[in-house]
Coordinates of C-alpha atoms and ligand atoms in Angstrom, one line a residue:
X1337 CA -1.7 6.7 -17.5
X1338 CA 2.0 8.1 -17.6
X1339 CA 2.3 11.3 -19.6
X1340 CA 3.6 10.7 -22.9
X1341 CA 6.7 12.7 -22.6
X1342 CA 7.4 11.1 -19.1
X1343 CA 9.7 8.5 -19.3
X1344 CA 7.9 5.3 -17.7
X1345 CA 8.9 1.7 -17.2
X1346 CA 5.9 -0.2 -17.5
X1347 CA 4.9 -3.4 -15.3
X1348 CA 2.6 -5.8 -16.9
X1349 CA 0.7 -7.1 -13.9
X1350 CA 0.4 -11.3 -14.7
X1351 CA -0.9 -11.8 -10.8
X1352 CA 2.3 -11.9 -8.9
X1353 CA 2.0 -10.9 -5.5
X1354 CA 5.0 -9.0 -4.8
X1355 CA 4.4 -7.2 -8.5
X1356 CA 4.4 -4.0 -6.4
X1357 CA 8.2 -4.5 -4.8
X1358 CA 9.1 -4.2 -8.5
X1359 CA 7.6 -0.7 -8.7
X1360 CA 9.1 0.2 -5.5
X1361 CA 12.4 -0.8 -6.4
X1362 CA 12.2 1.4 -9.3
X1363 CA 10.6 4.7 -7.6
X1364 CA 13.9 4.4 -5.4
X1365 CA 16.1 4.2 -7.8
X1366 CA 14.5 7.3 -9.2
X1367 CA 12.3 5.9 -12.1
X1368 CA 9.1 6.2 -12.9
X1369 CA 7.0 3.0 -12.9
X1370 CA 3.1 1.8 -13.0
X1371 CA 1.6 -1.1 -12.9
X1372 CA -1.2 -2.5 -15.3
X1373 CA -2.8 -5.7 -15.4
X1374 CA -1.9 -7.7 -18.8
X1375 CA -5.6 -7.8 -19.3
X1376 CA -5.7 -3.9 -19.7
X1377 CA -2.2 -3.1 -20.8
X1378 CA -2.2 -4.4 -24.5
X1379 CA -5.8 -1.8 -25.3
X1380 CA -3.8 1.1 -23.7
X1381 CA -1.0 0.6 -26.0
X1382 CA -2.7 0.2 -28.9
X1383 CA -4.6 3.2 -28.5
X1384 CA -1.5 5.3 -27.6
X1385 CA -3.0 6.6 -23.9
X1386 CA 0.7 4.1 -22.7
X1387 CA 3.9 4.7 -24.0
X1388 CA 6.9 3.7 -21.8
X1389 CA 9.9 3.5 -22.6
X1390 CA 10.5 -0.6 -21.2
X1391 CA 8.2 -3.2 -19.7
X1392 CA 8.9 -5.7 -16.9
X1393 CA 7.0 -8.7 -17.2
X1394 CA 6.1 -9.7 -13.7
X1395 CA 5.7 -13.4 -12.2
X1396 CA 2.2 -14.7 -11.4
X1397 CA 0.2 -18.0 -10.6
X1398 CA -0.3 -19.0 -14.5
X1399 CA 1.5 -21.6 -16.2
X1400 CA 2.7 -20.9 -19.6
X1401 CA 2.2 -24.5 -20.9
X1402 CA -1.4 -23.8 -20.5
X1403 CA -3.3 -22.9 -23.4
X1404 CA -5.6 -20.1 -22.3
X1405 CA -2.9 -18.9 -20.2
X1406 CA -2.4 -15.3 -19.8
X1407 CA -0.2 -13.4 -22.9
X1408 CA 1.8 -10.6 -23.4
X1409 CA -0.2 -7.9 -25.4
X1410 CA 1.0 -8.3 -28.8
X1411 CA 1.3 -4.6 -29.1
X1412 CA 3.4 -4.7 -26.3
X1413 CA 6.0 -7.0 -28.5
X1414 CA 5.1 -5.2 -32.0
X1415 CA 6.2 -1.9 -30.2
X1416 CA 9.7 -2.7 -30.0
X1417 CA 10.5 -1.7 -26.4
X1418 CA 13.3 -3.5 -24.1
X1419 CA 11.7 -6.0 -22.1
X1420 CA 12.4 -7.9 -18.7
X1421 CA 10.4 -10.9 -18.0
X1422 CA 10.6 -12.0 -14.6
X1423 CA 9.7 -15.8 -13.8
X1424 CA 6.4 -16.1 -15.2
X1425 CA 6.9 -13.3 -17.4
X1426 CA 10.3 -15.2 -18.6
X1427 CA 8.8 -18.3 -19.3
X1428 CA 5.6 -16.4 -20.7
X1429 CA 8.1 -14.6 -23.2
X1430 CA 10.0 -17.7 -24.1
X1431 CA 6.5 -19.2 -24.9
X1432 CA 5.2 -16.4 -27.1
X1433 CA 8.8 -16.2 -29.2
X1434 CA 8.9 -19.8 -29.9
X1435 CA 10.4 -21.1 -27.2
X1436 CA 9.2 -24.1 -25.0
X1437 CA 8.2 -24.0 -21.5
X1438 CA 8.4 -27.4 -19.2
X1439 CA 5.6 -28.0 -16.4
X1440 CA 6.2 -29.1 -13.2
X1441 CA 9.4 -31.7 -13.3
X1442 CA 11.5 -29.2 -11.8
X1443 CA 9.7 -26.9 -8.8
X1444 CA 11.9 -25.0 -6.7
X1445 CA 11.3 -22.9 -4.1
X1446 CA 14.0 -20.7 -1.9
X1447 CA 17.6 -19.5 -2.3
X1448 CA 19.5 -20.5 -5.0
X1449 CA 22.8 -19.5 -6.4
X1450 CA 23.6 -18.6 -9.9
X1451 CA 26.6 -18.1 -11.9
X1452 CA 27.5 -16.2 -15.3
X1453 CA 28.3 -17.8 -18.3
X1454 CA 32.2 -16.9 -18.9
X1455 CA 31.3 -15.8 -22.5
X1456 CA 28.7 -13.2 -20.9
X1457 CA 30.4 -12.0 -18.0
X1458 CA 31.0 -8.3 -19.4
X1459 CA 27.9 -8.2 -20.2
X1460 CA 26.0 -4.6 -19.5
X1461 CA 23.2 -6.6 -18.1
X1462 CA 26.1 -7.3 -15.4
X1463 CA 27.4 -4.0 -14.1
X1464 CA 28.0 -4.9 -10.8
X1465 CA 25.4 -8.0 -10.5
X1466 CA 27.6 -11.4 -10.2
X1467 CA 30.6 -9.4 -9.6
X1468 CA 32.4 -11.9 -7.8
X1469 CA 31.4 -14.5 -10.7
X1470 CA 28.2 -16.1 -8.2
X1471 CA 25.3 -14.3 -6.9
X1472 CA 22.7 -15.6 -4.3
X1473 CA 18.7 -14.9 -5.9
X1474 CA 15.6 -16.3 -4.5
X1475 CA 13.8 -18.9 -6.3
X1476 CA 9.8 -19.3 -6.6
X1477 CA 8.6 -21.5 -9.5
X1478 CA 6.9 -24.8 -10.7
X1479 CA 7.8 -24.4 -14.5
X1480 CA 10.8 -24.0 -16.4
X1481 CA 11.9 -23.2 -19.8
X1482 CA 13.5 -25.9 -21.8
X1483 CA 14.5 -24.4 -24.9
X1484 CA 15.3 -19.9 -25.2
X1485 CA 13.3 -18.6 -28.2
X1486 CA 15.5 -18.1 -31.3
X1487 CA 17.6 -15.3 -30.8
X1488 CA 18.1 -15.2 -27.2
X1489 CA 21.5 -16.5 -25.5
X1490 CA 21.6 -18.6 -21.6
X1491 CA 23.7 -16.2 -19.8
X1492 CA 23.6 -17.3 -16.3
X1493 CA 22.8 -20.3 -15.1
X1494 CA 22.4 -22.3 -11.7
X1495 CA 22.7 -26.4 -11.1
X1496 CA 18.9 -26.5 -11.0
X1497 CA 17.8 -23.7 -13.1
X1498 CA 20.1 -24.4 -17.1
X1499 CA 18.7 -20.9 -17.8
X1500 CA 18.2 -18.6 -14.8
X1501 CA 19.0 -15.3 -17.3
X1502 CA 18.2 -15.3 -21.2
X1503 CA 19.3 -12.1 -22.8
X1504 CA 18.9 -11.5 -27.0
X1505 CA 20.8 -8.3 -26.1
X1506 CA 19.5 -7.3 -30.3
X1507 CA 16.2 -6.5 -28.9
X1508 CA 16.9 -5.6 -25.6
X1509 CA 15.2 -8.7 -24.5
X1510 CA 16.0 -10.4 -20.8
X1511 CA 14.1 -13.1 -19.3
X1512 CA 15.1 -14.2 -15.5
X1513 CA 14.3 -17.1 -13.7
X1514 CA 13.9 -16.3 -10.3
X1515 CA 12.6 -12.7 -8.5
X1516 CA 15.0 -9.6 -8.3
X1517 CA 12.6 -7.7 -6.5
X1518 CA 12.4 -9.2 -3.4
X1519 CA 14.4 -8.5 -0.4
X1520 CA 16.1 -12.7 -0.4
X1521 CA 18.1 -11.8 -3.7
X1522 CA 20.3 -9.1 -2.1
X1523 CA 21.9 -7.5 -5.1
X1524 CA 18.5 -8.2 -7.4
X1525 CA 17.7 -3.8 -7.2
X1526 CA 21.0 -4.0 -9.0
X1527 CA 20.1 -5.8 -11.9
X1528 CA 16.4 -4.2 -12.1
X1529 CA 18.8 -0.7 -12.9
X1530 CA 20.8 -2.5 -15.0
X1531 CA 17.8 -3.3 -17.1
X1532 CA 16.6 0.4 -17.2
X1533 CA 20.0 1.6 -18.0
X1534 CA 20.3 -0.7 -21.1
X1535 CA 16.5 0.9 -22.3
X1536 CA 18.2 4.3 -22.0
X1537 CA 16.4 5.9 -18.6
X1538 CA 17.8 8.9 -17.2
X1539 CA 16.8 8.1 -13.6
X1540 CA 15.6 11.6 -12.5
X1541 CA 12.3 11.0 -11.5
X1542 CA 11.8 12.4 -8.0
X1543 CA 9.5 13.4 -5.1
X1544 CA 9.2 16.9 -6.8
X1545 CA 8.6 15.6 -9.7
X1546 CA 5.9 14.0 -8.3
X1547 CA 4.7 16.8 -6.3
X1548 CA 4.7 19.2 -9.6
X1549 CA 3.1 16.5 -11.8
X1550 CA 0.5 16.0 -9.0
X1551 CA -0.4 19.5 -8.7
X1552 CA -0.5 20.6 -12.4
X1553 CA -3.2 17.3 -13.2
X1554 CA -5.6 18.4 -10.4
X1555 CA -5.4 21.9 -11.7
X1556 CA -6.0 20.0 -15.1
X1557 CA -9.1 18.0 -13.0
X1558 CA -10.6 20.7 -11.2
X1559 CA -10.4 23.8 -13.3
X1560 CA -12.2 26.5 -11.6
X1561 CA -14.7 24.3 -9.9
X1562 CA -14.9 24.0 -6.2
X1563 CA -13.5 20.8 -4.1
X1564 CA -14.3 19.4 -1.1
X1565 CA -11.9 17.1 0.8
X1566 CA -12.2 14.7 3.5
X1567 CA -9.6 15.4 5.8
X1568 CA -9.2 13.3 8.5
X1569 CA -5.6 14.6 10.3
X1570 CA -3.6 11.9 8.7
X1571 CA -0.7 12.3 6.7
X1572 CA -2.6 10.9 3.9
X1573 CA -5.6 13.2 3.9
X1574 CA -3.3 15.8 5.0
X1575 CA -0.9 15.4 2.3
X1576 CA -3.9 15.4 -0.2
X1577 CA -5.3 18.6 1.3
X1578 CA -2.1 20.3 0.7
X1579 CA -1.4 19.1 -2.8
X1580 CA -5.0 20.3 -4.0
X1581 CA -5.1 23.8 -1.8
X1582 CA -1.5 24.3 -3.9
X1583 CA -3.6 23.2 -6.8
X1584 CA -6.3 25.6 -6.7
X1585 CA -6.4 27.3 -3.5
X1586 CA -10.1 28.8 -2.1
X1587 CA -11.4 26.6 -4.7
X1588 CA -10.9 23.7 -1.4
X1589 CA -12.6 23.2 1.5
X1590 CA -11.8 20.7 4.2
X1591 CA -14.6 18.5 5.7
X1592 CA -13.6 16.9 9.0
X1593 CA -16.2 14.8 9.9
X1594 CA -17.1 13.0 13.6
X1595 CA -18.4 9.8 12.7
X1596 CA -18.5 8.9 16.9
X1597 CA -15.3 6.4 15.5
X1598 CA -12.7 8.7 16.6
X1599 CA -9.8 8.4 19.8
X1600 CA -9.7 10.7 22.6
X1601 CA -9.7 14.2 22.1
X1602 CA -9.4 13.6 18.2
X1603 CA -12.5 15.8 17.3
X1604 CA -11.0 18.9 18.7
X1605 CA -7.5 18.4 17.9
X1606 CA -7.4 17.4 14.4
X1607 CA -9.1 20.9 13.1
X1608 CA -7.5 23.0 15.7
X1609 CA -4.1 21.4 14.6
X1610 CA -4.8 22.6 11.1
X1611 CA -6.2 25.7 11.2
X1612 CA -2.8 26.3 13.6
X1613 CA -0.9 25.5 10.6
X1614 CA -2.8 26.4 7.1
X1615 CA -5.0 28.6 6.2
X1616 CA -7.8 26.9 4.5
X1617 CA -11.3 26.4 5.2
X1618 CA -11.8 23.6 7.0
X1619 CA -15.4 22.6 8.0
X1620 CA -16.3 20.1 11.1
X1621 CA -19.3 18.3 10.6
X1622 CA -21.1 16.0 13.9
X1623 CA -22.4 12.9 12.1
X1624 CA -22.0 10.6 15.0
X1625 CA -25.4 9.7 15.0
X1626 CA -25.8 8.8 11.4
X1627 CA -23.1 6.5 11.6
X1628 CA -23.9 5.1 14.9
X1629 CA -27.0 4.6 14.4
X1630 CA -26.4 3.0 10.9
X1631 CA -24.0 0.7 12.7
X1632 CA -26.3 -0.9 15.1
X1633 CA -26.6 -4.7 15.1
X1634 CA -24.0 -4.9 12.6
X1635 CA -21.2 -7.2 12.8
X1636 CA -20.0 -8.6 10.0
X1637 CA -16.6 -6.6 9.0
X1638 CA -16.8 -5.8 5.6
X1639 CA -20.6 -4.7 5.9
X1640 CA -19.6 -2.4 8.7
X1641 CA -16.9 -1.2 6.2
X1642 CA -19.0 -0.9 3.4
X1643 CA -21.6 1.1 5.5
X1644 CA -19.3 3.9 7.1
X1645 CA -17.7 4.3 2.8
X1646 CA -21.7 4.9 2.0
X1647 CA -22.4 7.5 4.5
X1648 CA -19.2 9.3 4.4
X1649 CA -19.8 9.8 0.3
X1650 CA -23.5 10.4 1.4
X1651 CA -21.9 13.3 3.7
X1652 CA -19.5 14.6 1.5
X1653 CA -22.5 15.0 -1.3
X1654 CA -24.5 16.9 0.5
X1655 CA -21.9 19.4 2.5
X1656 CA -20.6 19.5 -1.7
X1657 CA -24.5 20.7 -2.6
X1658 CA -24.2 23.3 -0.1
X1659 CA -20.9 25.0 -1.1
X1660 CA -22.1 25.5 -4.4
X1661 CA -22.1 22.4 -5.5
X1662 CA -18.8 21.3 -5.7
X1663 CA -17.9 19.0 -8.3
X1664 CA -15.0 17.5 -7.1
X1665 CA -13.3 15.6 -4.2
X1666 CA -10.5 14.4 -3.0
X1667 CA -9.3 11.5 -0.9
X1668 CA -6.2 10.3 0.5
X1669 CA -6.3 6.5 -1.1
X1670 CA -3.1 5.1 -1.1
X1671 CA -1.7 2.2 -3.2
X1672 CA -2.0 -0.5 -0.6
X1673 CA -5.4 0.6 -0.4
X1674 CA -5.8 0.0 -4.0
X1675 CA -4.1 -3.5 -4.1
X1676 CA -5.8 -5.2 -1.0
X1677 CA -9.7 -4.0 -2.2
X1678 CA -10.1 -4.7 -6.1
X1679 CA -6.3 -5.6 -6.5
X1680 CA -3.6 -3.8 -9.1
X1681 CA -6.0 -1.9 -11.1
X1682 CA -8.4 -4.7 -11.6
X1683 CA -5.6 -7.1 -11.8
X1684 CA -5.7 -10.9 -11.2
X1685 CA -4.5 -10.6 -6.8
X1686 CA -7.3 -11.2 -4.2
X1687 CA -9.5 -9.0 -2.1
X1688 CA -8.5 -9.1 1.5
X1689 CA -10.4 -5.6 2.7
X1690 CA -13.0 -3.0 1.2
X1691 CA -10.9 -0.4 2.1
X1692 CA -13.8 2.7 3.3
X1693 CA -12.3 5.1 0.6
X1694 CA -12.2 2.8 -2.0
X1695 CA -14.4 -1.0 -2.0
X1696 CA -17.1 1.3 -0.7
X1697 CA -18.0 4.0 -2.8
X1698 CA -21.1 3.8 -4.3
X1699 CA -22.3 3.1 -7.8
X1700 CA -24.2 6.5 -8.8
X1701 CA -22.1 9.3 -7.2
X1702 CA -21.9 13.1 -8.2
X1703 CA -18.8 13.8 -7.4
X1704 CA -15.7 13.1 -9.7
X1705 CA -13.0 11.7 -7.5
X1706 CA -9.7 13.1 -7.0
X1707 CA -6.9 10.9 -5.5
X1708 CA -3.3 12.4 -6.0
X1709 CA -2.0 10.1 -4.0
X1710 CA -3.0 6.3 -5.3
X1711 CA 0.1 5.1 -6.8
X1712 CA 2.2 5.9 -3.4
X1713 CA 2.9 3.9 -0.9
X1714 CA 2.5 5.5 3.3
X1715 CA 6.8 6.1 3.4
X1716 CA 6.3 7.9 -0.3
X1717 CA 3.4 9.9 1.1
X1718 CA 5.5 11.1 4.4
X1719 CA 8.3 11.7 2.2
X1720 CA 6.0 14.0 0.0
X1721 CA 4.6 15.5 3.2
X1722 CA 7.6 17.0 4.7
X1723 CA 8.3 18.2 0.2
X1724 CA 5.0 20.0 1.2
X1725 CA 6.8 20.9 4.2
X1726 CA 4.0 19.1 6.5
X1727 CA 4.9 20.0 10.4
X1728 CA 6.4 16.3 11.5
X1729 CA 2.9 16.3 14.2
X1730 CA 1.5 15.2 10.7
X1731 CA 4.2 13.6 9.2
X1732 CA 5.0 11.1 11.5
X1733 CA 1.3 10.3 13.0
X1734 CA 0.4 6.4 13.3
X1735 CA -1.9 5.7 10.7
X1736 CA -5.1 5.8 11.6
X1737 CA -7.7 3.7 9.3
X1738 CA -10.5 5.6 7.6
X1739 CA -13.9 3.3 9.6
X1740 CA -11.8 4.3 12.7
X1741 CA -12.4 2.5 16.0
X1742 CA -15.3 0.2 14.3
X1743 CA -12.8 -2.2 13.0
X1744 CA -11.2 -2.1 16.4
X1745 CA -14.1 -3.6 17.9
X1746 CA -15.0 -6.8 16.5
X1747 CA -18.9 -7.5 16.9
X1748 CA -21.1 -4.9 17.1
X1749 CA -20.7 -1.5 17.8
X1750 CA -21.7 0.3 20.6
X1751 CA -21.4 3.6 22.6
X1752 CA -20.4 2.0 25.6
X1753 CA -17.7 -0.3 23.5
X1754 CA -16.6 2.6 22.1
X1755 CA -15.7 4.2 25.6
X1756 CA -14.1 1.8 26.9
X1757 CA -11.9 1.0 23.6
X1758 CA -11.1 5.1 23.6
X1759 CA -10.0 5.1 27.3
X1760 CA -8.2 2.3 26.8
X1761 CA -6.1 3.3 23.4
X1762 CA -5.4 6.7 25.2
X1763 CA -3.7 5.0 27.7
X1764 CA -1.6 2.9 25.7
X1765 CA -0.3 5.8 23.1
X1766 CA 0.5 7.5 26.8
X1767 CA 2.5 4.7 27.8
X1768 CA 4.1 4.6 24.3
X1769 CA 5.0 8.3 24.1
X1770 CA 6.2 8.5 27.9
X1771 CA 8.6 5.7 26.9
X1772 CA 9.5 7.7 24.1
X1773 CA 8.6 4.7 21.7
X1774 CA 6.1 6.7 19.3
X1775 CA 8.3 6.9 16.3
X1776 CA 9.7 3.9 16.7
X1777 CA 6.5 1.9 16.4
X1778 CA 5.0 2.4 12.7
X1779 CA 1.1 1.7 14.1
X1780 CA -0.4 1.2 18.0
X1781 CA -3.8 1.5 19.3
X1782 CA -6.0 -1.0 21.6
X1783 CA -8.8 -3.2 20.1
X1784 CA -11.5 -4.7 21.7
X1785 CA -12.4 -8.1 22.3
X1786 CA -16.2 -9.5 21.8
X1787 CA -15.1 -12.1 25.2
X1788 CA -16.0 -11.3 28.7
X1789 CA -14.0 -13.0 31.0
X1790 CA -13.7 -13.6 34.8
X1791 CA -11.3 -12.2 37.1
X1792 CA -11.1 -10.8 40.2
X1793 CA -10.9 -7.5 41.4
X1794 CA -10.3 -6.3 45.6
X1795 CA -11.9 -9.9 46.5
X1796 CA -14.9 -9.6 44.3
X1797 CA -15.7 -12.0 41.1
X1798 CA -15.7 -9.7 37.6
X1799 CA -17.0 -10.1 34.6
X1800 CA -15.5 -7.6 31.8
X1801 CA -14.8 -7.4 28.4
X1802 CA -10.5 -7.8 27.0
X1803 CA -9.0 -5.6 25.4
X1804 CA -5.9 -6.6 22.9
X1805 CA -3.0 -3.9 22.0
X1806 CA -1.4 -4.1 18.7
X1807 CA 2.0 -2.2 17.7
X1808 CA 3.6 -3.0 14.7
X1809 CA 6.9 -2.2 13.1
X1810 CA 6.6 -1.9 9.2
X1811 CA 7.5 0.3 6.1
X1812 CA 4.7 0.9 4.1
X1813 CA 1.7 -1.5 5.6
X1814 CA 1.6 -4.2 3.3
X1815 CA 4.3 -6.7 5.5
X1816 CA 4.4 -5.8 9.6
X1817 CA 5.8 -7.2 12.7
X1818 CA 4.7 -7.3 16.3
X1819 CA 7.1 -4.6 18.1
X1820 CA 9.1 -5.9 20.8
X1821 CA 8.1 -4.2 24.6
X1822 CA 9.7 -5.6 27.4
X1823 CA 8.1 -7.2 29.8
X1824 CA 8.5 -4.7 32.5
X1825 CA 6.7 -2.2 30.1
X1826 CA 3.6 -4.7 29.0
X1827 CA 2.6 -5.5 32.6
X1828 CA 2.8 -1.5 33.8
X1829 CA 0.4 -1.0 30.7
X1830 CA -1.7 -3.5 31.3
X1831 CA -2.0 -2.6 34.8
X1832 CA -3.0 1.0 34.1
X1833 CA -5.5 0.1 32.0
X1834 CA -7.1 -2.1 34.2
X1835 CA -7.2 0.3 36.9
X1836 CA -8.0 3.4 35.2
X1837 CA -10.5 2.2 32.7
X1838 CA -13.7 0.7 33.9
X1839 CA -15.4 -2.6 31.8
X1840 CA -12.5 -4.5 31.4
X1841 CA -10.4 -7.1 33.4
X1842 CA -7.9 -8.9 30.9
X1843 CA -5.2 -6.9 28.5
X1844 CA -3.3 -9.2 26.2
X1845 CA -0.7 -8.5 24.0
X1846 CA -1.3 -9.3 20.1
X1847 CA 2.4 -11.0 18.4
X1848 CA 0.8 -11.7 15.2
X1849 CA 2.6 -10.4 11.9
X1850 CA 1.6 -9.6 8.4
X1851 CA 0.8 -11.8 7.3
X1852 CA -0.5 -14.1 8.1
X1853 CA -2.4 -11.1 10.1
X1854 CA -3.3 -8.5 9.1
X1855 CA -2.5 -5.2 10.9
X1856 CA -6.1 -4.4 12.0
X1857 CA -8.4 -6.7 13.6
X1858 CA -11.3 -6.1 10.6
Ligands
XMP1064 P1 -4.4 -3.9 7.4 O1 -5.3 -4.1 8.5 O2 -5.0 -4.2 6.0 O3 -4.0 -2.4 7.3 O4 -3.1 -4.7 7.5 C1 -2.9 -1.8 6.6 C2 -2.9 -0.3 6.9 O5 -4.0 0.3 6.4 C3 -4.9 0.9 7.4 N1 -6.2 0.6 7.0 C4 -7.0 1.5 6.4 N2 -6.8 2.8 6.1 N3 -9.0 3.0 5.3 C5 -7.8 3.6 5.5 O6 -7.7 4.8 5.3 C6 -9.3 1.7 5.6 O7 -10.4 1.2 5.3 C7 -8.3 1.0 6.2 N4 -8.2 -0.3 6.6 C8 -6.9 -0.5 7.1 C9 -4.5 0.2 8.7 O8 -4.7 1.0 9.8 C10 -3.0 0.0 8.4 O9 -2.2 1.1 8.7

């Protein structure tokens, strides 16, 4: 939890699922933010471990005309701090205060556009939201409130939504109909500050910040125990590896480990790449037949994930055992990972993957975990990198995912697949960089398709496996689109890779976003 002399705006997590653009449209504006579930947020206030300055109260599935409906923590409204409820959490507030809440007469979904009430206009709330007198926000509910609790004034309002912004501006109290966070209410970051400038924040929260905060609690973690890392040349894991080494320096040492899941050339380029740069110890371990061998007959995705988390913890335990037992280790999770394997911090979203570093650690481990990076999203972590001053070889490498090539090959796994998949990714990323396209495209790499097909090859009938490229364009992971190659580019690529790499005869092109996709194919 925040430090207590940090200022923080709290987000109490009711289910929404773009509760994290809230927290990213605060980090940017140079506040501090973190999300808890409402479950859990109410017992961390009361026993004093949470003490923001404000609380947004997010949107989520519930309905607030429900009885056993989800609640703001009561300590949460005893404490006296501004708060911002936002769709759910408007009509959840209204609810709680004595207000009433209508179900269902009045869904709407989309743009919609509101207006200020003239007595309201000046208004702080307002500083440069509804300027021109309208402003277009996006809509998303099924429920409504009918009557504003006692004390609270309608100060905007649109033909279909009567109270689209409550304020009791006594208590710092704002309730708003539809979502300010999201990208289809252009001017909604604008009000979000608003809201932190009327609870008093100073808006100096920055990447350094970070960077010192993160550093002094993993000295505070650590002490003069020894850490072991798993770095796999990502920026995550390479970020991490920094931000502990700056932590507690020889206390570190780096375990880069070949789990026979890696591209071409990636065993001997990821250590020698680091030890070019940094001086710490850095140890490279040959597992691929443990994790091969583990692997075999396995198909189903999230056993094949929860397999390779269990051997790499098994890995890192017994490499900690031998350098003195190390207590400690530290991972690169990042906050997407967190979301999509046991949602926000327990909160009420969906799993959609066990990500390897997170759904599958085990139950009974001895090491403590240490994960600097879990409330960043990838852009934060790159901007922290180069902070670090991380080489851009690092900085701006396509993410590659922790169970590595086994989630690129749908089915089972085998040596030969894997070949074939790395001869055939290393010619796409050649194609890709000779184009000069590399930074342009957020994530690339081939997969490999469970079909065999026929086709035919200098007059002769073939049977082969197909092999599907992805590239996406995205920010930070969590949305992604397909990247536009021209034509002329697609068929050279897929020409190369069926004459240079052997066991396949069809290349197609993946134009799926996220969602409904996700970016990989497991
Ligand atoms: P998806 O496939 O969920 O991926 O759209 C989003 C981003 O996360 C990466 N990814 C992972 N990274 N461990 C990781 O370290 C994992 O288990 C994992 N699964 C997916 C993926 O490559 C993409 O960048």
């Amino acid at each position: 939890m925040p430090k207590p002399n940090r200022e923080t705006m709290l987000i109490v997590d009711f289910g929404s699922q773009v509760t994290q653009l809230i927290a990213r449209r605060y980090r940017e504006a140079g506040i501090y933010c973190e999300i808890r579930p409402y479950q859990r947020a109410g017992e961390e206030f009361a026993d004093g471990s949470c003490r923001p300055k404000a609380a947004i109260l997010s949107g989520g599935p519930g309905s607030a005309a429900d009885k056993g409906c989800p609640k703001i923590p009561q300590a949460i409204l005893d404490s006296g701090i501004p708060l911002f409820g936002i769709c759910y959490g408007q009509q959840i507030l209204m609810a709680q205060l004595g207000g009433t809440v209508e179900t269902g007469a009045h869904r709407e979904f989309g743009r919609a556009r509101i207006s200020a009430l003239p007595a309201h206009e000046d208004d702080p709330l307002f500083d440069g939201f509804l300027a021109s007198g309208r402003e277009d926000v996006w809509m998303s509910h099924g429920d409504r409130v009918s009557s504003a609790a006692l004390g609270f004034s309608v100060i905007a309002r649109s033909p279909n939504a009567p109270m689209a912004i409550v304020a009791d501006s006594r208590r710092r109290y704002y309730g708003v109909q539809f979502h300010p966070e999201v990208h289809h209410t252009p001017n909604g970051a604008r009000l979000l500050r608003n809201f932190a400038k009327i609870a008093g924040f100073s808006f100096d929260w920055s990447m350094s910040s970070f960077r010192d905060e993160a550093i002094a609690n993993i000295r505070n973690q650590v002490g003069s125990e020894r850490i072991v890392c798993g770095l796999s040349g990502g920026v995550d894991s390479s970020v991490t590896a920094l931000l502990v080494h700056e932590a507690v320096g020889s206390q570190l040492t780096c375990l880069f480990v070949d789990h026979g899941l890696l591209r071409q050339g990636e065993a001997e380029d990821v250590p020698g790449m680091f030890k070019r740069h940094y001086n710490i110890a850095i140890e490279v371990i040959d597992a691929r037949e443990l994790f091969l061998s583990r692997l075999e007959c396995v198909d189903d995705p999230e056993a094949k994930r929860k397999i390779i988390g269990e051997l790499f913890i098994d890995v890192f335990q017994e490499r900690a055992k031998l350098l003195g037992n190390a207590g400690f280790l530290a991972q690169g999770t990042l906050y997407p990972d967190v979301i999509e394997s046991i949602s926000v911090s327990g909160g009420p979203s969906s799993t959609i993957k066990s990500h390897h570093n997170v759904g599958g650690l085990p139950e009974a481990m001895n090491l403590e975990i240490v994960e600097p990076l879990r409330s960043l999203f990838k852009d934060e972590v790159r901007k922290l990198g180069r902070e670090l001053g991380l080489p851009d070889s690092f900085v701006n490498r396509h993410p590659f995912p922790g169970p590595g090539l086994a989630i690129r090959c749908p089915g089972t796994v085998t040596r030969a697949k894997l070949d074939i998949l790395r001869q055939a990714d290393a010619v796409f990323i050649d194609q890709i960089r000779s184009h000069g396209l590399y930074d342009e495209i957020w994530q690339a790499f081939a997969a490999l398709l469970p079909v065999k097909s026929v086709g035919v090859m200098g007059d002769a009938r073939t049977y082969e496996y197909t092999c599907v490229l992805r590239a996406v364009t995205s920010v930070d992971g969590m949305t992604a689109d397909y990247y536009p190659f021209g034509h002329r580019f697609l068929s050279e690529t897929a020409n190369r890779i069926i004459n240079e790499v052997p066991g396949l005869n069809r290349v197609v092109y993946d134009i799926t976003s996220k969602p409904p996709g996700t970016i990989e194919w497991e």
